[in-house]
Short mmCIF file of C-alpha atoms in Angstrom, two decimals:
data_model
loop_
_atom_site.label_atom_id
_atom_site.label_comp_id
_atom_site.label_asym_id
_atom_site.label_seq_id
_atom_site.Cartn_x
_atom_site.Cartn_y
_atom_site.Cartn_z
CA MET P 9 -14.45 -51.80 14.97
CA THR P 10 -16.29 -48.69 16.18
CA SER P 11 -19.65 -48.25 14.48
CA PRO P 12 -20.78 -44.83 13.18
CA ASP P 13 -23.43 -44.83 15.91
CA ASP P 14 -20.77 -45.08 18.64
CA GLN P 15 -18.66 -42.11 17.49
CA HIS P 16 -19.96 -39.04 15.68
CA ILE P 17 -17.51 -36.79 13.88
CA THR P 18 -18.82 -33.24 13.47
CA TYR P 19 -17.60 -30.15 11.65
CA ALA P 20 -17.25 -28.34 14.98
CA GLY P 21 -15.29 -31.29 16.34
CA ALA P 22 -12.95 -30.96 13.36
CA GLY P 23 -12.26 -27.39 14.42
CA VAL P 24 -14.63 -25.30 12.29
CA ASP P 25 -17.13 -23.20 14.23
CA VAL P 26 -19.81 -21.98 11.81
CA GLU P 27 -21.69 -20.16 14.56
CA ALA P 28 -18.58 -18.15 15.48
CA GLY P 29 -18.37 -17.07 11.85
CA ASP P 30 -21.97 -15.91 11.98
CA VAL P 31 -21.23 -13.85 15.10
CA ALA P 32 -18.23 -12.24 13.38
CA VAL P 33 -20.41 -11.28 10.42
CA ALA P 34 -22.95 -9.66 12.72
CA LEU P 35 -20.22 -7.67 14.46
CA MET P 36 -18.67 -6.34 11.24
CA LYS P 37 -21.89 -5.69 9.32
CA ASP P 38 -22.40 -2.02 10.15
CA ALA P 39 -18.80 -1.08 9.36
CA VAL P 40 -18.95 -2.80 5.97
CA LYS P 41 -22.30 -1.27 5.03
CA ALA P 42 -20.94 2.19 5.90
CA THR P 43 -18.59 1.91 2.90
CA HIS P 44 -21.45 1.27 0.47
CA GLY P 45 -22.55 4.09 -1.75
CA GLU P 46 -25.36 4.38 -4.24
CA HIS P 47 -23.63 2.06 -6.73
CA VAL P 48 -23.50 -1.00 -4.45
CA LEU P 49 -26.40 -3.37 -5.08
CA GLY P 50 -27.75 -6.36 -3.22
CA GLY P 51 -27.04 -5.31 0.33
CA PHE P 52 -24.85 -7.30 2.72
CA GLY P 53 -24.21 -11.04 2.92
CA GLY P 54 -25.09 -12.20 -0.59
CA PHE P 55 -23.23 -14.81 -2.59
CA ALA P 56 -21.68 -12.10 -4.75
CA GLY P 57 -20.92 -8.44 -4.31
CA MET P 58 -22.55 -6.26 -6.97
CA TRP P 59 -21.64 -2.80 -8.22
CA ASP P 60 -23.74 -0.86 -10.72
CA ALA P 61 -21.53 -0.35 -13.79
CA SER P 62 -23.97 2.14 -15.31
CA ALA P 63 -22.03 4.65 -13.22
CA LEU P 64 -19.29 4.35 -15.84
CA THR P 65 -21.38 5.67 -18.74
CA SER P 66 -19.64 9.04 -18.45
CA TYR P 67 -16.41 7.37 -19.60
CA SER P 68 -15.70 7.27 -23.33
CA ARG P 69 -13.66 4.08 -23.02
CA PRO P 70 -13.44 2.88 -19.41
CA VAL P 71 -10.53 0.58 -18.61
CA LEU P 72 -10.89 -1.60 -15.53
CA THR P 73 -7.85 -2.09 -13.32
CA THR P 74 -7.23 -4.57 -10.54
CA SER P 75 -4.67 -5.38 -7.86
CA THR P 76 -4.34 -8.20 -5.33
CA ASP P 77 -2.02 -8.17 -2.33
CA GLY P 78 -1.53 -8.86 1.37
CA VAL P 79 0.39 -7.26 4.22
CA GLY P 80 3.14 -9.81 4.71
CA THR P 81 4.47 -10.61 8.15
CA LYS P 82 3.20 -7.41 9.75
CA VAL P 83 0.31 -9.60 10.88
CA ALA P 84 2.72 -11.38 13.26
CA ILE P 85 3.19 -8.15 15.22
CA ALA P 86 -0.57 -7.53 15.35
CA GLN P 87 -1.02 -11.06 16.66
CA ALA P 88 1.76 -10.67 19.25
CA LEU P 89 0.15 -7.48 20.58
CA ASP P 90 -3.44 -8.70 20.17
CA ILE P 91 -4.23 -5.50 18.24
CA HIS P 92 -6.15 -6.24 15.08
CA ASP P 93 -8.03 -3.07 14.09
CA THR P 94 -5.24 -1.46 12.01
CA ILE P 95 -3.97 -4.30 9.84
CA GLY P 96 -7.02 -3.93 7.59
CA GLN P 97 -6.09 -0.35 6.72
CA ASP P 98 -2.66 -1.64 5.72
CA LEU P 99 -4.33 -4.14 3.40
CA VAL P 100 -6.38 -1.47 1.68
CA GLY P 101 -3.33 0.71 1.17
CA MET P 102 -1.42 -2.12 -0.47
CA VAL P 103 -4.03 -2.68 -3.16
CA VAL P 104 -5.71 0.67 -3.82
CA ASP P 105 -2.44 2.57 -4.08
CA ASP P 106 -1.18 0.14 -6.71
CA ILE P 107 -4.01 0.96 -9.11
CA VAL P 108 -3.66 4.69 -8.45
CA VAL P 109 -0.29 4.44 -10.19
CA VAL P 110 -2.01 4.20 -13.59
CA GLY P 111 -4.44 6.99 -12.72
CA ALA P 112 -7.35 4.73 -11.77
CA LYS P 113 -9.98 5.47 -9.16
CA PRO P 114 -10.89 2.50 -6.94
CA LEU P 115 -14.49 1.33 -7.23
CA PHE P 116 -14.80 -1.65 -4.91
CA MET P 117 -12.79 -4.14 -2.89
CA THR P 118 -13.08 -7.67 -1.53
CA ASP P 119 -11.08 -9.33 1.24
CA TYR P 120 -10.01 -12.79 2.37
CA ILE P 121 -9.02 -13.83 5.89
CA ALA P 122 -7.60 -17.26 6.73
CA THR P 123 -7.31 -18.15 10.41
CA GLY P 124 -6.71 -21.14 12.63
CA LYS P 125 -9.76 -20.32 14.73
CA VAL P 126 -12.54 -17.81 14.16
CA ILE P 127 -12.64 -15.52 17.17
CA PRO P 128 -15.54 -13.22 16.27
CA GLU P 129 -14.23 -10.06 17.91
CA ARG P 130 -10.82 -10.45 16.28
CA ILE P 131 -12.24 -11.04 12.80
CA ALA P 132 -14.61 -8.11 13.23
CA ASP P 133 -11.69 -5.87 14.25
CA ILE P 134 -9.76 -6.85 11.12
CA VAL P 135 -12.73 -6.16 8.85
CA ARG P 136 -13.54 -2.89 10.61
CA GLY P 137 -9.96 -1.84 9.81
CA ILE P 138 -10.51 -2.77 6.17
CA ALA P 139 -13.70 -0.73 6.16
CA THR P 140 -11.84 2.25 7.63
CA GLY P 141 -9.27 1.97 4.87
CA CYS P 142 -11.98 1.72 2.22
CA SER P 143 -13.60 4.88 3.55
CA LEU P 144 -10.26 6.70 3.37
CA ALA P 145 -9.80 5.47 -0.20
CA GLU P 146 -13.41 6.34 -1.10
CA THR P 147 -14.17 2.83 -2.24
CA ALA P 148 -16.73 0.18 -1.26
CA LEU P 149 -16.08 -3.10 0.53
CA ILE P 150 -18.59 -5.32 -1.26
CA GLY P 151 -17.57 -8.82 -0.27
CA GLY P 152 -15.20 -11.06 1.60
CA GLU P 153 -14.46 -14.49 2.97
CA THR P 154 -13.28 -15.74 6.34
CA ALA P 155 -11.87 -19.28 6.20
CA GLU P 156 -11.15 -21.35 9.29
CA HIS P 157 -8.11 -23.62 8.80
CA PRO P 158 -7.69 -25.79 11.91
CA GLY P 159 -4.50 -27.81 11.86
CA LEU P 160 -3.02 -25.59 9.17
CA LEU P 161 -2.80 -22.38 11.20
CA ALA P 162 -2.53 -22.01 14.97
CA GLU P 163 -5.61 -20.67 16.74
CA ASN P 164 -4.12 -17.20 17.15
CA GLU P 165 -2.74 -17.02 13.60
CA TYR P 166 -4.30 -15.44 10.54
CA ASP P 167 -3.37 -13.99 7.18
CA VAL P 168 -5.20 -11.42 5.11
CA ALA P 169 -5.43 -10.62 1.42
CA GLY P 170 -7.53 -8.32 -0.68
CA ALA P 171 -8.36 -7.34 -4.23
CA VAL P 172 -9.56 -4.03 -5.61
CA THR P 173 -11.12 -3.03 -8.92
CA GLY P 174 -10.84 0.48 -10.31
CA VAL P 175 -11.42 2.42 -13.51
CA VAL P 176 -9.55 4.91 -15.65
CA GLU P 177 -10.34 6.59 -18.96
CA SER P 178 -8.26 4.83 -21.62
CA ASP P 179 -6.52 7.95 -22.91
CA HIS P 180 -5.89 9.21 -19.37
CA ILE P 181 -3.82 6.20 -18.28
CA LEU P 182 -0.59 7.23 -16.58
CA GLY P 183 2.67 5.40 -17.11
CA PRO P 184 6.22 5.32 -18.46
CA GLU P 185 5.21 6.35 -21.96
CA LYS P 186 4.06 9.73 -20.58
CA VAL P 187 7.27 10.52 -18.66
CA THR P 188 9.72 12.96 -20.30
CA SER P 189 13.34 13.96 -19.76
CA SER P 190 12.40 17.31 -18.25
CA ASP P 191 10.06 16.01 -15.53
CA ALA P 192 10.38 16.53 -11.79
CA ILE P 193 9.92 13.92 -9.07
CA ILE P 194 7.81 14.64 -6.00
CA ALA P 195 7.85 12.50 -2.86
CA MET P 196 4.90 11.99 -0.53
CA ALA P 197 5.80 11.04 3.02
CA SER P 198 4.98 7.63 4.41
CA SER P 199 3.31 7.27 7.80
CA GLY P 200 5.90 4.68 8.84
CA ILE P 201 7.02 1.29 7.62
CA HIS P 202 3.67 0.61 5.91
CA SER P 203 3.61 -3.13 5.01
CA ASN P 204 6.99 -4.01 3.51
CA GLY P 205 10.17 -5.15 5.20
CA TYR P 206 8.65 -6.70 8.32
CA SER P 207 10.67 -9.90 8.08
CA LEU P 208 13.78 -7.72 8.42
CA VAL P 209 12.15 -5.66 11.18
CA ARG P 210 11.13 -8.72 13.20
CA ARG P 211 14.62 -10.19 12.83
CA ILE P 212 16.15 -6.98 14.24
CA VAL P 213 13.67 -6.89 17.14
CA SER P 214 14.43 -10.51 17.97
CA ALA P 215 18.20 -10.04 17.74
CA GLN P 216 18.03 -7.03 20.07
CA GLY P 217 15.86 -8.85 22.58
CA TRP P 218 13.34 -6.02 22.45
CA ASP P 219 9.77 -6.36 23.66
CA TYR P 220 6.96 -4.88 21.59
CA HIS P 221 5.50 -3.33 24.75
CA GLN P 222 8.63 -1.45 25.75
CA HIS P 223 8.69 2.32 25.43
CA LEU P 224 11.34 3.77 23.14
CA PRO P 225 12.08 7.49 23.66
CA GLU P 226 12.86 8.00 19.96
CA PHE P 227 9.24 7.10 19.16
CA GLY P 228 7.50 8.62 22.16
CA ARG P 229 5.46 5.43 22.44
CA SER P 230 5.91 1.69 22.56
CA LEU P 231 7.86 -0.19 19.93
CA GLY P 232 4.76 -2.17 19.00
CA GLU P 233 2.62 0.94 18.51
CA GLU P 234 5.27 2.41 16.23
CA LEU P 235 5.56 -0.75 14.16
CA LEU P 236 1.77 -1.08 13.80
CA GLU P 237 1.29 2.52 12.61
CA PRO P 238 -1.31 2.16 9.82
CA THR P 239 -0.32 2.71 6.22
CA ARG P 240 -1.01 6.14 4.79
CA ILE P 241 -3.54 5.69 1.99
CA TYR P 242 -2.84 7.93 -1.00
CA ALA P 243 -5.67 6.90 -3.33
CA SER P 244 -7.98 9.81 -2.64
CA VAL P 245 -5.34 12.54 -2.69
CA CYS P 246 -3.68 11.09 -5.80
CA ALA P 247 -7.00 10.93 -7.63
CA GLY P 248 -7.61 14.52 -6.59
CA LEU P 249 -4.16 15.55 -7.78
CA VAL P 250 -4.83 13.95 -11.16
CA ASP P 251 -8.08 15.90 -11.46
CA HIS P 252 -6.39 19.09 -10.22
CA LEU P 253 -3.49 18.97 -12.67
CA ASN P 254 -4.71 16.88 -15.59
CA GLY P 255 -8.43 17.60 -15.54
CA GLU P 256 -7.95 21.21 -16.53
CA ALA P 257 -5.52 20.21 -19.28
CA HIS P 258 -7.88 17.56 -20.65
CA ARG P 259 -10.75 20.03 -20.80
CA ALA P 260 -8.55 22.53 -22.62
CA GLY P 261 -7.22 19.91 -25.02
CA LYS P 262 -3.67 20.36 -23.73
CA PRO P 263 -1.06 17.77 -22.70
CA ALA P 264 -1.54 16.58 -19.13
CA PRO P 265 1.29 17.65 -16.78
CA LEU P 266 1.07 14.74 -14.30
CA HIS P 267 2.68 11.76 -15.97
CA GLY P 268 2.86 8.99 -13.40
CA PHE P 269 2.98 7.72 -9.84
CA SER P 270 5.14 5.11 -8.14
CA HIS P 271 3.88 3.24 -5.07
CA VAL P 272 6.91 2.57 -2.88
CA THR P 273 6.47 -0.99 -1.63
CA GLY P 274 8.72 -4.06 -1.82
CA GLY P 275 12.07 -3.17 -3.35
CA GLY P 276 12.20 0.35 -1.95
CA LEU P 277 12.13 3.75 -3.63
CA ALA P 278 14.62 3.26 -6.45
CA ALA P 279 13.33 -0.10 -7.68
CA ASN P 280 9.73 1.07 -7.76
CA LEU P 281 10.56 4.41 -9.37
CA ALA P 282 12.46 2.60 -12.12
CA ARG P 283 9.25 0.73 -13.00
CA VAL P 284 7.47 3.94 -14.06
CA LEU P 285 10.32 5.28 -16.19
CA PRO P 286 10.82 4.33 -19.83
CA ALA P 287 14.07 2.79 -21.00
CA GLY P 288 16.44 5.55 -22.05
CA LEU P 289 15.55 7.90 -19.20
CA MET P 290 17.02 8.15 -15.72
CA ALA P 291 15.86 9.66 -12.46
CA ILE P 292 18.36 11.49 -10.28
CA VAL P 293 17.21 11.29 -6.65
CA ASP P 294 18.84 13.53 -4.05
CA ARG P 295 18.93 11.81 -0.65
CA GLY P 296 19.69 15.16 0.94
CA THR P 297 16.14 16.40 0.37
CA TRP P 298 14.80 14.47 3.36
CA SER P 299 15.84 12.91 6.65
CA ILE P 300 15.09 9.29 7.44
CA PRO P 301 12.29 9.02 10.06
CA PRO P 302 13.30 7.61 13.47
CA VAL P 303 11.53 4.27 13.02
CA PHE P 304 13.91 3.43 10.18
CA SER P 305 17.10 4.89 11.65
CA VAL P 306 16.60 3.22 15.04
CA LEU P 307 15.97 -0.19 13.49
CA THR P 308 18.70 -0.10 10.85
CA GLU P 309 21.33 1.20 13.28
CA ALA P 310 20.41 -1.42 15.89
CA GLY P 311 20.58 -4.19 13.30
CA GLY P 312 23.67 -2.89 11.54
CA VAL P 313 21.71 -2.99 8.29
CA PRO P 314 23.80 -1.71 5.35
CA GLN P 315 22.30 1.39 3.74
CA ALA P 316 21.98 -0.34 0.37
CA ASP P 317 20.03 -3.20 1.94
CA ALA P 318 17.74 -0.77 3.79
CA GLU P 319 17.09 1.14 0.56
CA ARG P 320 16.15 -2.08 -1.23
CA THR P 321 13.81 -3.19 1.56
CA LEU P 322 12.18 -0.23 3.32
CA ASN P 323 10.44 2.93 2.12
CA LEU P 324 12.67 5.11 4.37
CA GLY P 325 10.01 7.80 4.63
CA VAL P 326 8.67 7.96 1.06
CA GLY P 327 5.44 6.08 0.39
CA MET P 328 4.36 7.48 -2.98
CA VAL P 329 6.06 9.39 -5.78
CA ALA P 330 4.54 11.62 -8.46
CA VAL P 331 6.26 12.47 -11.75
CA VAL P 332 5.14 15.84 -13.10
CA GLU P 333 6.23 18.51 -15.54
CA ALA P 334 8.78 20.78 -13.87
CA ASP P 335 6.64 23.91 -14.17
CA HIS P 336 3.79 22.23 -12.26
CA VAL P 337 5.81 21.24 -9.18
CA GLU P 338 4.67 24.13 -7.00
CA LYS P 339 1.03 23.64 -7.95
CA ALA P 340 1.28 19.95 -7.10
CA LEU P 341 3.04 20.60 -3.79
CA ALA P 342 0.47 23.22 -2.82
CA TYR P 343 -2.36 20.76 -3.47
CA LEU P 344 -0.69 18.05 -1.41
CA ARG P 345 -0.01 20.46 1.45
CA ASP P 346 -3.65 21.58 1.40
CA HIS P 347 -4.60 17.92 1.79
CA GLU P 348 -2.17 17.38 4.68
CA VAL P 349 0.25 15.11 2.85
CA PRO P 350 3.87 16.12 3.56
CA SER P 351 5.62 16.33 0.21
CA TRP P 352 8.73 17.72 -1.46
CA GLN P 353 10.72 17.50 -4.69
CA ILE P 354 13.35 14.76 -4.48
CA GLY P 355 14.77 14.75 -7.97
CA THR P 356 14.50 15.12 -11.70
CA VAL P 357 14.22 12.99 -14.84
CA ASP P 358 16.83 13.26 -17.58
CA THR P 359 18.08 11.38 -20.60
CA LEU P 360 20.35 8.48 -19.79
CA ASP P 361 23.93 9.62 -19.17
CA GLN P 362 26.14 6.59 -19.68
CA GLN P 363 29.20 8.31 -18.25
CA LEU P 364 27.30 9.08 -15.05
CA ILE P 365 26.07 5.49 -14.90
CA ASP P 366 29.59 4.14 -15.36
CA ASN P 367 30.84 6.35 -12.52
CA THR P 368 28.05 5.39 -10.10
CA VAL P 369 28.64 2.60 -7.60
CA ALA P 370 26.28 -0.36 -7.86
CA GLU P 371 24.64 0.36 -4.50
CA ASP P 372 23.42 3.75 -5.81
CA LEU P 373 22.04 2.44 -9.09
CA VAL P 374 18.92 0.59 -10.23
CA GLN P 375 18.31 -0.23 -13.89
CA GLY P 376 14.87 -1.73 -14.46
CA ALA P 377 13.16 -3.73 -11.73
CA LYS P 378 10.80 -6.64 -11.07
CA GLY P 379 11.05 -7.99 -14.60
CA VAL P 380 10.19 -4.62 -16.15
CA ASP P 381 12.50 -3.20 -18.81
CA GLY P 382 12.18 0.22 -17.26
CA GLY P 383 14.38 3.22 -16.71
CA THR P 384 17.34 3.91 -14.47
CA VAL P 385 17.46 5.48 -11.02
CA VAL P 386 20.58 7.03 -9.53
CA LEU P 387 20.65 7.82 -5.81
CA GLN P 388 22.99 10.67 -4.91
CA GLY P 389 24.24 12.38 -1.76
CA THR P 390 23.58 11.58 1.87
CA TYR P 391 20.36 11.79 3.85
CA ALA P 392 19.71 14.99 5.75
CA VAL P 393 20.13 15.00 9.51
CA ALA P 394 16.86 15.52 11.38
#
């Protein structure tokens, strides 16, 4: 039998390099600290992130909101291309834009990275991307964890997750109960695929025998660059739109004209829009109000993806939706244009028309979604030709 003195088993020998983790922390430190404002306490590297809640004393009844998410298999493309400084922005978009839906402003975020081997420069790139996203969302990155999982993940593999906390005044919460039968629906353009549908995308790429480095004329750049386009983050502009439309109404004691948002993620436009409608109302969405961006048309045509499947999987050019009173559409669109977010009206809200529902094919209809007893969405027409 081998004695303990003859063979020493170390943590490093088991595949965990603590010193590499320390180097990664040093490389990311400045980017993380750049997201900290006056409300972040305790500096960098403590056991717990701290945020000064006395900043919320201006709220009559502050309601905290939270969201946790990841970016799915988009990380596989980042790993294949060895480009890691954009996936963090995708992560921020996934979480902050979920809490915006209820009218909340993000306060702070934390992240988690699991990897087979800590390569300091790679981890720092990921976190710098998260910090970039936090800056765009006007929120602080106050903590995180990098876990090395040798034997569980390959050395070049990693996954990321994050959680955000935000706040909203209790009587300013947006949601289905605010939406009315005379509302209009405004779309905000996505920057690309964002972070949903990448298992389908990767299957198409594999079936076509494409290489991520190859140049595709429809994109004007490589396939990989197009697929890694960072998620557009809507948090700041949505918070501003709430203040622009609802702030004035609140101060005047009038009903607020902006009633809700829908973050278009897994499930596509119709399924996510149905979640912010009350039962008894329906949204009529006109496909003809926009053309599908090339990244979606190229992929779905190459893969022979049925339109209904694409609509249930991909955002198809719409990343966020706002539901507003009809007479405030132009004011909302003007604000979004001023803030460089392409936007347009895609439909209206009406009372449920059972005859219309009965005459609509199943592929064009969503009634409730994701376990929510929500409203109904009817997709009509054909997409415009670019």
